[in-house]
Coordinates of C-alpha atoms and ligand atoms in Angstrom, one line a residue:
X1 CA 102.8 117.4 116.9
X2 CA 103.4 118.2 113.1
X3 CA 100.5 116.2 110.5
X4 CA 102.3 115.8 107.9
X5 CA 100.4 115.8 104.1
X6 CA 103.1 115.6 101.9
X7 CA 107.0 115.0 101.8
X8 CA 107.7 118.5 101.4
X9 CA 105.7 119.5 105.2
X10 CA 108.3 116.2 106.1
X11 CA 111.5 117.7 105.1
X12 CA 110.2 121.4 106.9
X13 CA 110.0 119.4 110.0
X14 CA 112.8 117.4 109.8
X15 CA 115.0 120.5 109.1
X16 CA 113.1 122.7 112.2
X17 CA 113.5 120.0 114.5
X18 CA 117.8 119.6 113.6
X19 CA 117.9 123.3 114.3
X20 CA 116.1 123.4 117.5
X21 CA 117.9 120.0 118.0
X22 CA 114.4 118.4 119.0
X23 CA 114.2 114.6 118.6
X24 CA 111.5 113.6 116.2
X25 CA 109.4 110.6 116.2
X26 CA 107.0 109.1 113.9
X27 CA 103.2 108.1 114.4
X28 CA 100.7 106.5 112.6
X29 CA 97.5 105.2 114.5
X30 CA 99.2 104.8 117.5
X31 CA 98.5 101.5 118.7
X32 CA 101.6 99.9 119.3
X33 CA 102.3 99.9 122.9
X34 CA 105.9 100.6 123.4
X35 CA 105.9 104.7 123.4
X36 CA 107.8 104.7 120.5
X37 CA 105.3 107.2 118.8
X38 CA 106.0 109.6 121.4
X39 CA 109.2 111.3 122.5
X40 CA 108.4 113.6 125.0
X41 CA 110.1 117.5 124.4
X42 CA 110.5 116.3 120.9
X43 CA 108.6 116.4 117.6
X44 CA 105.8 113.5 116.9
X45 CA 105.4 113.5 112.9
X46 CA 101.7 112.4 112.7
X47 CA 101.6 110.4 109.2
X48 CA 98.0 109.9 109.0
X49 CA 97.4 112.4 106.6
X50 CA 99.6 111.1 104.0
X51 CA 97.6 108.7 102.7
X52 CA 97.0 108.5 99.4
X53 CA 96.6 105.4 97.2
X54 CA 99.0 106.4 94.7
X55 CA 98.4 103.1 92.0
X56 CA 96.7 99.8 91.8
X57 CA 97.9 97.2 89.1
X58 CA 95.5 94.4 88.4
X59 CA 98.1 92.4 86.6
X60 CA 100.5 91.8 89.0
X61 CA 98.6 92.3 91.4
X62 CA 100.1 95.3 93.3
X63 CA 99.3 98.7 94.9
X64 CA 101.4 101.2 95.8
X65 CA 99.7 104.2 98.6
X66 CA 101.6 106.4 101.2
X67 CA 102.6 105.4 104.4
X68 CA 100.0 107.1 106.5
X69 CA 97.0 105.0 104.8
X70 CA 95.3 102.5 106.8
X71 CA 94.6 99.0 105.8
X72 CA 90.6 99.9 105.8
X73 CA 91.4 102.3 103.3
X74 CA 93.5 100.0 101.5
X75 CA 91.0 97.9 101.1
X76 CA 88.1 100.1 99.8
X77 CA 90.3 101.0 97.1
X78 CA 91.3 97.8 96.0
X79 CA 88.3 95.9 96.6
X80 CA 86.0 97.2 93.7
X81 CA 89.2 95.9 91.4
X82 CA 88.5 92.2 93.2
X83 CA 91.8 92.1 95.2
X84 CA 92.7 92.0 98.5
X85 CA 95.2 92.0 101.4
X86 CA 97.5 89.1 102.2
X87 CA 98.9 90.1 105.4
X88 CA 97.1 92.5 107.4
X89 CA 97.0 92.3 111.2
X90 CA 93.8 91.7 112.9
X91 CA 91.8 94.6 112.8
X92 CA 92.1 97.2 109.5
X93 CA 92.6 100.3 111.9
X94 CA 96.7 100.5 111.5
X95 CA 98.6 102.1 109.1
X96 CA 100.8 100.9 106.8
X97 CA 104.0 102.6 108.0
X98 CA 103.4 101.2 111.3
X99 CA 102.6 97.9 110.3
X100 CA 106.0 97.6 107.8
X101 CA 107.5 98.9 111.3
X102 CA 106.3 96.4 113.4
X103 CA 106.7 93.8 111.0
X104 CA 103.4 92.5 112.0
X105 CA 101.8 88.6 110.9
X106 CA 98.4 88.1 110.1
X107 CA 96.8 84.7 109.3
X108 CA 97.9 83.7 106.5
X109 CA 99.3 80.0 106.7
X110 CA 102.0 80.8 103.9
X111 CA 102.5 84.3 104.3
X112 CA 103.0 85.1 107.8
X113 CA 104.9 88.3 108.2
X114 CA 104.1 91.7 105.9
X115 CA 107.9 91.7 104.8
X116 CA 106.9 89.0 102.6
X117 CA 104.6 90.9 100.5
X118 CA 106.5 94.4 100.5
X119 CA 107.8 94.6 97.3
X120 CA 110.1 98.2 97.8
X121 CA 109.4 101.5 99.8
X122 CA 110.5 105.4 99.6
X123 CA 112.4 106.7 102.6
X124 CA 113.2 109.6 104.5
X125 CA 116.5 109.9 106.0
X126 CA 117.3 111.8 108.8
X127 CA 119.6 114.4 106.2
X128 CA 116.4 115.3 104.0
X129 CA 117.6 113.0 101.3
X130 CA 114.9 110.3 99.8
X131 CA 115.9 107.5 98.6
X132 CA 114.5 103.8 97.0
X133 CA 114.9 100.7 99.2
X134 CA 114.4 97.0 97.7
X135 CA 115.4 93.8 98.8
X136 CA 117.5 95.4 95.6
X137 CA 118.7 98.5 96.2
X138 CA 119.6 99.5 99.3
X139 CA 118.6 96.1 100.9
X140 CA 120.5 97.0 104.0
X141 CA 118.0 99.4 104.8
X142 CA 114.9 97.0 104.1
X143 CA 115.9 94.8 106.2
X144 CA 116.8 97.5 109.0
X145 CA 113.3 99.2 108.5
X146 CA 110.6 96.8 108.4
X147 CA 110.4 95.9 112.4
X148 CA 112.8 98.4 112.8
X149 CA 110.1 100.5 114.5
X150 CA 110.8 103.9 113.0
X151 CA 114.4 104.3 113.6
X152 CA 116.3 104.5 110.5
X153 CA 113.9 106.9 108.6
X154 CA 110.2 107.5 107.6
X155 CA 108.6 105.0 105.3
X156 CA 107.2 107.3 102.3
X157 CA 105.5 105.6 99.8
X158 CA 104.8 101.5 99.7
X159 CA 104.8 99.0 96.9
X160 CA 102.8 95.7 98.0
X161 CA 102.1 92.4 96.6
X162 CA 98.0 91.6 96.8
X163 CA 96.1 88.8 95.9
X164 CA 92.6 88.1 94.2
X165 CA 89.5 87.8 96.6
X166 CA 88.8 84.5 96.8
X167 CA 85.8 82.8 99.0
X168 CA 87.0 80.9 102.4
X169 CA 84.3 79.0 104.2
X170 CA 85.0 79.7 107.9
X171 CA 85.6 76.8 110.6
X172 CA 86.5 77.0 114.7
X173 CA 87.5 74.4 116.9
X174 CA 88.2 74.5 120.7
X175 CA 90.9 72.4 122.1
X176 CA 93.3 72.6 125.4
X177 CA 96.5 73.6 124.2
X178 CA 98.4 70.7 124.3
X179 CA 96.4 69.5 121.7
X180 CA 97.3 71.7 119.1
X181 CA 100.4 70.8 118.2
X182 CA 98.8 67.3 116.8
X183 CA 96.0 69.5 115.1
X184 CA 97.7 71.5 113.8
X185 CA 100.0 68.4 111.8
X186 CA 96.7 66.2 111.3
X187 CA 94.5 68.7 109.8
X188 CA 95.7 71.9 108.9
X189 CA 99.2 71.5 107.6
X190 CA 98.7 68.8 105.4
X191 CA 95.2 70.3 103.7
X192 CA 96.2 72.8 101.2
X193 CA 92.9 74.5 101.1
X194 CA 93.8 76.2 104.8
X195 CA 94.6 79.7 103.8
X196 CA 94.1 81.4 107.1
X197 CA 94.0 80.6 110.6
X198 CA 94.3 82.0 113.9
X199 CA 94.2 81.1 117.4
X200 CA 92.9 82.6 120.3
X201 CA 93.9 81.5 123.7
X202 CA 90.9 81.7 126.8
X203 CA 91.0 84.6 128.9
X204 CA 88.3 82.9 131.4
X205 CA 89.7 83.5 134.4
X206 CA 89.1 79.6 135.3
X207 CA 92.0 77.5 136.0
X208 CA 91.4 75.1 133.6
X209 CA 90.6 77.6 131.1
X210 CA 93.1 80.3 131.1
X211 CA 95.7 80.3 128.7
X212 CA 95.1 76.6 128.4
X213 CA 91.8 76.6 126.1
X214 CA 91.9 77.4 122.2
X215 CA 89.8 78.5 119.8
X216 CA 91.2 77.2 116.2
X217 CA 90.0 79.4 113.5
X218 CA 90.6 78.3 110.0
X219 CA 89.3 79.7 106.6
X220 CA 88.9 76.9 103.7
X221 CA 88.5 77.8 100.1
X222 CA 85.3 77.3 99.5
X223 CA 85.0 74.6 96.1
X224 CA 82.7 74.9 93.6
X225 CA 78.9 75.4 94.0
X226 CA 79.5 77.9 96.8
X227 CA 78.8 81.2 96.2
X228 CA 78.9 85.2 97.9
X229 CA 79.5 88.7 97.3
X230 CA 82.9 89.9 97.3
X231 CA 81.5 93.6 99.0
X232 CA 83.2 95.0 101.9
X233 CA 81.0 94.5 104.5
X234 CA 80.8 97.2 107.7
X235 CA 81.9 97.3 111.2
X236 CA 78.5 96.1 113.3
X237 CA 77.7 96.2 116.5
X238 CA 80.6 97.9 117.6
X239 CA 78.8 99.7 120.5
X240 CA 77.3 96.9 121.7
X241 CA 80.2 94.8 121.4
X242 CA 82.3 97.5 123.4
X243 CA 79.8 97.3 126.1
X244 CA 80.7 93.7 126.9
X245 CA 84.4 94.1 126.7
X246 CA 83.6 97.0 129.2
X247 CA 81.8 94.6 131.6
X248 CA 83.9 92.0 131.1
X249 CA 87.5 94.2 132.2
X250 CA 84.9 94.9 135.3
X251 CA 84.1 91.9 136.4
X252 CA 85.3 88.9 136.1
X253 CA 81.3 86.8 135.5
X254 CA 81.0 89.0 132.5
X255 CA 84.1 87.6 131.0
X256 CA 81.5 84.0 130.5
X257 CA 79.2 85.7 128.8
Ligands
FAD301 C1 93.9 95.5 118.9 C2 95.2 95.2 118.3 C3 95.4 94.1 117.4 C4 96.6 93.8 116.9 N1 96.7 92.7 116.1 C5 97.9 92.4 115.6 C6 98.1 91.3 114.7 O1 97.1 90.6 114.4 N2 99.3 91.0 114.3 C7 100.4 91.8 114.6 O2 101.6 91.5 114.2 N3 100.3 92.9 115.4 C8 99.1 93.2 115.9 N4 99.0 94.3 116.7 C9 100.2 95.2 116.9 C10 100.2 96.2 115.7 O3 100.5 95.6 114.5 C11 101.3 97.3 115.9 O4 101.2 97.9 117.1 C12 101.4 98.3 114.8 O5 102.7 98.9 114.8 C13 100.3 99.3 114.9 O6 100.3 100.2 113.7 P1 100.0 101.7 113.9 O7 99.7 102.3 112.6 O8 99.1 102.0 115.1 O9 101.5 102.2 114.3 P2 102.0 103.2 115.4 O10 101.7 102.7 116.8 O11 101.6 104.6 115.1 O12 103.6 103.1 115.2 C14 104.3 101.9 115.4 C15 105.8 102.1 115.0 O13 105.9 102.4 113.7 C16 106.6 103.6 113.5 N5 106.1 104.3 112.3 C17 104.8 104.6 112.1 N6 104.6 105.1 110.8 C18 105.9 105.1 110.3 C19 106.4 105.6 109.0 N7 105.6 106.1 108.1 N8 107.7 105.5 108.8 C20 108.5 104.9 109.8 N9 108.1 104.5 111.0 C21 106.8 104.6 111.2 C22 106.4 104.4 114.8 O14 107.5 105.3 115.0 C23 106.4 103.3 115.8 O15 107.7 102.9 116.2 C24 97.7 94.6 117.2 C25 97.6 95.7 118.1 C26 96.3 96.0 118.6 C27 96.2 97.2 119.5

Protein backbone atom coordinates (compact mmCIF):
# COMPACT_ATOMS: atom_id res chain seq x y z
CA UNK A 1 0.00 0.00 0.00
CA UNK A 2 1.74 3.36 -1.08
CA UNK A 3 -0.46 6.93 0.21
CA UNK A 4 0.26 8.89 -2.20
CA UNK A 5 0.42 13.04 -1.43
CA UNK A 6 1.54 14.36 -4.42
CA UNK A 7 2.23 13.39 -8.18
CA UNK A 8 5.80 13.13 -7.65
CA UNK A 9 5.28 9.98 -4.57
CA UNK A 10 2.92 8.79 -7.92
CA UNK A 11 5.48 8.61 -10.46
CA UNK A 12 8.12 6.86 -7.51
CA UNK A 13 5.56 4.22 -7.34
CA UNK A 14 4.65 3.83 -10.68
CA UNK A 15 8.38 3.45 -11.71
CA UNK A 16 9.13 0.86 -8.48
CA UNK A 17 6.28 -1.20 -9.25
CA UNK A 18 7.46 -1.57 -13.49
CA UNK A 19 10.75 -2.66 -12.06
CA UNK A 20 9.65 -5.15 -9.69
CA UNK A 21 6.92 -5.81 -12.44
CA UNK A 22 4.13 -5.47 -9.55
CA UNK A 23 0.68 -4.66 -10.88
CA UNK A 24 -0.59 -1.44 -9.35
CA UNK A 25 -4.07 -0.49 -8.53
CA UNK A 26 -5.69 2.57 -7.46
CA UNK A 27 -7.92 3.28 -4.24
CA UNK A 28 -9.86 5.90 -3.02
CA UNK A 29 -12.45 5.23 -0.16
CA UNK A 30 -12.86 1.94 -1.11
CA UNK A 31 -16.39 1.39 -1.40
CA UNK A 32 -17.04 0.05 -4.59
CA UNK A 33 -17.61 -3.53 -4.41
CA UNK A 34 -15.88 -5.21 -7.26
CA UNK A 35 -12.14 -5.59 -5.79
CA UNK A 36 -10.89 -3.41 -8.20
CA UNK A 37 -9.02 -1.35 -5.50
CA UNK A 38 -7.12 -4.28 -4.57
CA UNK A 39 -4.78 -6.48 -6.59
CA UNK A 40 -3.48 -8.93 -4.44
CA UNK A 41 0.82 -9.32 -4.76
CA UNK A 42 0.57 -5.95 -6.37
CA UNK A 43 0.78 -2.25 -5.42
CA UNK A 44 -2.63 -0.45 -4.01
CA UNK A 45 -1.93 3.48 -4.63
CA UNK A 46 -4.05 4.87 -1.70
CA UNK A 47 -5.20 8.49 -3.17
CA UNK A 48 -6.76 9.78 -0.20
CA UNK A 49 -4.13 11.91 0.66
CA UNK A 50 -4.14 13.87 -2.35
CA UNK A 51 -6.68 15.99 -1.69
CA UNK A 52 -6.44 19.38 -2.05
CA UNK A 53 -8.91 21.90 -3.32
CA UNK A 54 -6.77 23.42 -5.71
CA UNK A 55 -9.43 26.60 -7.03
CA UNK A 56 -12.91 27.65 -6.71
CA UNK A 57 -14.38 30.14 -9.39
CA UNK A 58 -17.67 31.81 -8.37
CA UNK A 59 -18.28 33.03 -11.81
CA UNK A 60 -18.61 30.12 -13.71
CA UNK A 61 -19.25 28.27 -11.20
CA UNK A 62 -16.39 25.70 -11.09
CA UNK A 63 -13.83 24.00 -8.72
CA UNK A 64 -11.07 22.29 -9.48
CA UNK A 65 -9.30 19.80 -6.26
CA UNK A 66 -7.25 16.52 -6.51
CA UNK A 67 -8.58 13.28 -7.05
CA UNK A 68 -8.24 11.82 -3.61
CA UNK A 69 -10.74 14.57 -2.00
CA UNK A 70 -14.07 13.46 -0.94
CA UNK A 71 -17.29 15.07 -1.80
CA UNK A 72 -17.68 16.08 2.13
CA UNK A 73 -14.71 17.94 1.75
CA UNK A 74 -15.86 19.37 -1.44
CA UNK A 75 -18.47 20.72 -0.07
CA UNK A 76 -17.07 22.52 3.07
CA UNK A 77 -14.93 24.35 0.76
CA UNK A 78 -17.37 25.42 -1.53
CA UNK A 79 -20.21 25.98 0.64
CA UNK A 80 -19.12 29.28 2.46
CA UNK A 81 -18.83 30.62 -1.37
CA UNK A 82 -22.86 29.54 -1.65
CA UNK A 83 -22.31 26.73 -4.25
CA UNK A 84 -22.84 23.28 -4.33
CA UNK A 85 -22.67 19.78 -5.93
CA UNK A 86 -24.84 18.75 -8.82
CA UNK A 87 -24.06 15.16 -8.98
CA UNK A 88 -22.85 13.49 -6.02
CA UNK A 89 -23.81 9.99 -5.08
CA UNK A 90 -25.82 9.36 -2.04
CA UNK A 91 -23.71 9.70 0.76
CA UNK A 92 -20.49 12.48 0.66
CA UNK A 93 -17.96 9.64 1.88
CA UNK A 94 -16.40 8.84 -1.81
CA UNK A 95 -13.83 10.40 -3.48
CA UNK A 96 -13.79 12.07 -6.52
CA UNK A 97 -11.44 9.76 -8.42
CA UNK A 98 -13.67 7.05 -7.65
CA UNK A 99 -16.71 8.58 -8.31
CA UNK A 100 -15.40 9.95 -12.15
CA UNK A 101 -14.47 6.08 -12.18
CA UNK A 102 -17.55 4.72 -11.53
CA UNK A 103 -19.34 7.18 -13.40
CA UNK A 104 -21.85 7.31 -10.58
CA UNK A 105 -25.70 9.31 -10.88
CA UNK A 106 -27.06 11.11 -8.14
CA UNK A 107 -30.53 12.71 -8.05
CA UNK A 108 -30.53 15.13 -10.15
CA UNK A 109 -33.63 15.00 -12.68
CA UNK A 110 -31.39 16.78 -15.50
CA UNK A 111 -28.12 15.85 -14.62
CA UNK A 112 -27.91 12.25 -13.87
CA UNK A 113 -24.41 11.00 -14.34
CA UNK A 114 -21.03 12.94 -12.97
CA UNK A 115 -19.63 12.89 -16.68
CA UNK A 116 -21.98 15.63 -17.26
CA UNK A 117 -20.54 18.04 -14.95
CA UNK A 118 -16.69 17.12 -15.42
CA UNK A 119 -15.40 19.76 -17.30
CA UNK A 120 -11.52 18.20 -17.97
CA UNK A 121 -9.05 16.12 -15.63
CA UNK A 122 -5.01 15.52 -15.32
CA UNK A 123 -3.92 11.93 -15.89
CA UNK A 124 -1.31 9.64 -15.11
CA UNK A 125 -0.28 7.18 -17.62
CA UNK A 126 1.09 4.06 -16.91
CA UNK A 127 4.70 5.55 -18.69
CA UNK A 128 5.05 8.50 -15.99
CA UNK A 129 3.81 10.97 -18.59
CA UNK A 130 0.79 13.48 -17.43
CA UNK A 131 -1.23 14.63 -19.67
CA UNK A 132 -4.77 16.98 -20.14
CA UNK A 133 -7.92 15.19 -21.03
CA UNK A 134 -11.17 17.19 -22.29
CA UNK A 135 -14.05 16.16 -24.13
CA UNK A 136 -11.30 18.45 -26.20
CA UNK A 137 -8.16 17.17 -25.98
CA UNK A 138 -7.56 13.81 -25.74
CA UNK A 139 -11.40 12.96 -25.67
CA UNK A 140 -10.57 9.34 -26.32
CA UNK A 141 -9.39 9.06 -23.01
CA UNK A 142 -12.41 10.95 -21.21
CA UNK A 143 -14.60 8.89 -22.41
CA UNK A 144 -12.39 5.67 -21.60
CA UNK A 145 -11.74 6.92 -17.99
CA UNK A 146 -14.84 8.11 -16.45
CA UNK A 147 -16.53 4.50 -15.57
CA UNK A 148 -13.51 3.14 -16.81
CA UNK A 149 -12.86 2.10 -13.22
CA UNK A 150 -9.10 2.92 -12.93
CA UNK A 151 -7.74 1.20 -15.95
CA UNK A 152 -6.34 3.61 -18.30
CA UNK A 153 -4.52 5.80 -15.71
CA UNK A 154 -4.88 7.74 -12.35
CA UNK A 155 -7.20 10.72 -12.41
CA UNK A 156 -4.91 13.72 -11.06
CA UNK A 157 -6.51 16.79 -10.72
CA UNK A 158 -10.51 17.52 -11.51
CA UNK A 159 -12.24 20.46 -13.09
CA UNK A 160 -16.09 20.41 -12.26
CA UNK A 161 -19.10 22.35 -13.07
CA UNK A 162 -21.21 23.39 -9.60
CA UNK A 163 -24.22 25.14 -9.12
CA UNK A 164 -25.63 27.89 -6.65
CA UNK A 165 -27.31 26.57 -3.34
CA UNK A 166 -30.67 26.90 -3.87
CA UNK A 167 -33.63 25.91 -1.29
CA UNK A 168 -35.75 22.57 -2.28
CA UNK A 169 -38.68 21.85 -0.10
CA UNK A 170 -38.64 18.06 0.38
CA UNK A 171 -41.68 15.69 -0.55
CA UNK A 172 -42.08 11.51 -0.32
CA UNK A 173 -44.67 9.37 -1.61
CA UNK A 174 -45.13 5.52 -1.34
CA UNK A 175 -46.48 3.64 -4.17
CA UNK A 176 -46.20 -0.22 -5.47
CA UNK A 177 -44.03 -0.12 -8.30
CA UNK A 178 -46.15 -0.38 -11.11
CA UNK A 179 -47.39 2.79 -10.32
CA UNK A 180 -44.44 4.70 -10.94
CA UNK A 181 -44.13 4.74 -14.22
CA UNK A 182 -47.63 6.97 -14.42
CA UNK A 183 -46.13 9.17 -11.49
CA UNK A 184 -43.41 9.71 -12.57
CA UNK A 185 -45.18 11.24 -16.25
CA UNK A 186 -48.11 12.94 -14.19
CA UNK A 187 -46.18 14.69 -11.70
CA UNK A 188 -42.68 14.91 -11.79
CA UNK A 189 -41.71 15.13 -15.43
CA UNK A 190 -43.91 17.63 -16.46
CA UNK A 191 -43.24 20.13 -13.16
CA UNK A 192 -40.05 21.95 -13.80
CA UNK A 193 -39.49 22.76 -10.16
CA UNK A 194 -38.49 18.84 -9.49
CA UNK A 195 -34.76 19.19 -9.19
CA UNK A 196 -34.05 15.92 -7.39
CA UNK A 197 -35.45 12.78 -6.78
CA UNK A 198 -34.79 9.38 -5.69
CA UNK A 199 -36.45 6.25 -5.14
CA UNK A 200 -36.02 3.61 -2.74
CA UNK A 201 -37.44 0.21 -3.20
CA UNK A 202 -38.85 -1.84 0.21
CA UNK A 203 -36.53 -4.21 1.71
CA UNK A 204 -39.53 -5.61 4.09
CA UNK A 205 -39.17 -8.92 3.78
CA UNK A 206 -43.13 -9.15 3.09
CA UNK A 207 -44.34 -10.44 -0.08
CA UNK A 208 -46.26 -7.70 -0.93
CA UNK A 209 -43.58 -5.40 0.07
CA UNK A 210 -40.33 -6.39 -1.18
CA UNK A 211 -39.07 -4.90 -4.11
CA UNK A 212 -42.57 -4.03 -4.94
CA UNK A 213 -43.13 -0.88 -2.50
CA UNK A 214 -41.57 2.69 -3.23
CA UNK A 215 -40.67 5.55 -1.50
CA UNK A 216 -40.71 8.64 -4.11
CA UNK A 217 -38.47 11.31 -2.85
CA UNK A 218 -38.62 14.55 -4.67
CA UNK A 219 -37.03 18.04 -3.76
CA UNK A 220 -39.12 21.23 -5.14
CA UNK A 221 -37.63 24.65 -5.28
CA UNK A 222 -39.00 26.26 -2.72
CA UNK A 223 -40.89 29.80 -4.22
CA UNK A 224 -40.86 32.84 -2.58
CA UNK A 225 -41.63 33.49 1.10
CA UNK A 226 -39.65 30.40 2.11
CA UNK A 227 -36.71 30.75 3.78
CA UNK A 228 -33.35 28.69 5.53
CA UNK A 229 -29.82 28.66 6.11
CA UNK A 230 -27.65 27.55 3.52
CA UNK A 231 -25.03 26.00 6.47
CA UNK A 232 -23.71 22.55 6.14
CA UNK A 233 -25.46 20.77 8.59
CA UNK A 234 -23.67 17.51 10.42
CA UNK A 235 -24.01 13.89 10.35
CA UNK A 236 -26.59 12.98 13.52
CA UNK A 237 -27.39 10.11 14.96
CA UNK A 238 -25.17 8.09 13.25
CA UNK A 239 -24.67 5.64 16.14
CA UNK A 240 -28.02 5.27 16.79
CA UNK A 241 -28.93 4.90 13.40
CA UNK A 242 -26.27 2.11 12.95
CA UNK A 243 -27.78 0.36 15.75
CA UNK A 244 -30.97 -0.35 13.86
CA UNK A 245 -29.37 -1.27 10.63
CA UNK A 246 -27.43 -3.68 12.93
CA UNK A 247 -30.78 -5.20 14.25
CA UNK A 248 -32.43 -5.08 11.31
CA UNK A 249 -29.46 -7.36 9.06
CA UNK A 250 -30.31 -9.64 12.39
CA UNK A 251 -33.54 -10.07 12.35
CA UNK A 252 -35.89 -9.87 10.07
CA UNK A 253 -38.93 -7.85 12.81
CA UNK A 254 -36.42 -5.22 13.18
CA UNK A 255 -36.39 -4.53 9.55
CA UNK A 256 -40.44 -2.86 10.47
CA UNK A 257 -39.25 -0.79 12.79
C1 LIG B 1 -23.49 3.27 0.69
C2 LIG B 1 -23.21 3.44 -0.78
C3 LIG B 1 -23.98 4.33 -1.50
C4 LIG B 1 -23.75 4.51 -2.87
N1 LIG B 1 -24.55 5.37 -3.55
C5 LIG B 1 -24.36 5.51 -4.87
C6 LIG B 1 -25.18 6.40 -5.62
O1 LIG B 1 -26.07 7.06 -5.08
N2 LIG B 1 -24.93 6.51 -6.95
C7 LIG B 1 -23.95 5.78 -7.58
O2 LIG B 1 -23.78 5.91 -8.80
N3 LIG B 1 -23.15 4.96 -6.89
C8 LIG B 1 -23.33 4.80 -5.56
N4 LIG B 1 -22.50 3.96 -4.87
C9 LIG B 1 -21.35 3.34 -5.57
C10 LIG B 1 -20.14 4.32 -5.52
O3 LIG B 1 -20.42 5.46 -6.29
C11 LIG B 1 -18.88 3.67 -6.13
O4 LIG B 1 -18.60 2.48 -5.46
C12 LIG B 1 -17.67 4.63 -6.08
O5 LIG B 1 -16.69 4.14 -6.97
C13 LIG B 1 -17.09 4.71 -4.69
O6 LIG B 1 -16.06 5.70 -4.64
P1 LIG B 1 -14.73 5.39 -3.81
O7 LIG B 1 -14.01 6.68 -3.57
O8 LIG B 1 -15.03 4.54 -2.63
O9 LIG B 1 -13.94 4.55 -4.91
P2 LIG B 1 -13.04 3.23 -4.73
O10 LIG B 1 -13.90 2.09 -4.32
O11 LIG B 1 -11.85 3.52 -3.90
O12 LIG B 1 -12.59 3.04 -6.25
C14 LIG B 1 -13.54 2.79 -7.25
C15 LIG B 1 -12.83 2.63 -8.60
O13 LIG B 1 -12.21 3.87 -8.94
C16 LIG B 1 -10.81 3.68 -9.18
N5 LIG B 1 -10.15 4.90 -8.70
C17 LIG B 1 -10.21 5.47 -7.47
N6 LIG B 1 -9.51 6.62 -7.45
C18 LIG B 1 -8.99 6.78 -8.69
C19 LIG B 1 -8.16 7.77 -9.29
N7 LIG B 1 -7.71 8.83 -8.63
N8 LIG B 1 -7.81 7.60 -10.60
C20 LIG B 1 -8.25 6.52 -11.32
N9 LIG B 1 -9.03 5.56 -10.79
C21 LIG B 1 -9.40 5.69 -9.49
C22 LIG B 1 -10.44 2.43 -8.40
O14 LIG B 1 -9.31 1.79 -8.95
C23 LIG B 1 -11.70 1.59 -8.57
O15 LIG B 1 -11.68 0.90 -9.80
C24 LIG B 1 -22.70 3.78 -3.52
C25 LIG B 1 -21.91 2.89 -2.78
C26 LIG B 1 -22.15 2.71 -1.42
C27 LIG B 1 -21.29 1.76 -0.66
Amino acid sequence: MAEIRGIDDLRAVLHDAQAHRLKVSISGSRHSQGGQTYIAGGVVVDMRGFNRILAIDSATPTVTVQSGATWDEVQRAIAPHRLALKVMQSSNIFTVGGTLSANAHGRDIDVMQVVDVVQRFGLLLADGRSVEVSRTTNPELFSLVIGGYGLYGVILDVTLRVTRDELYEQRAVSMDYTEFPAYFAQHIQPDSSVALMLVRPSIDPAPDSFLRELVVVTWRRAGAGHAATFDLTEEEHVWRDRFFLGLSRRFDWAKAL
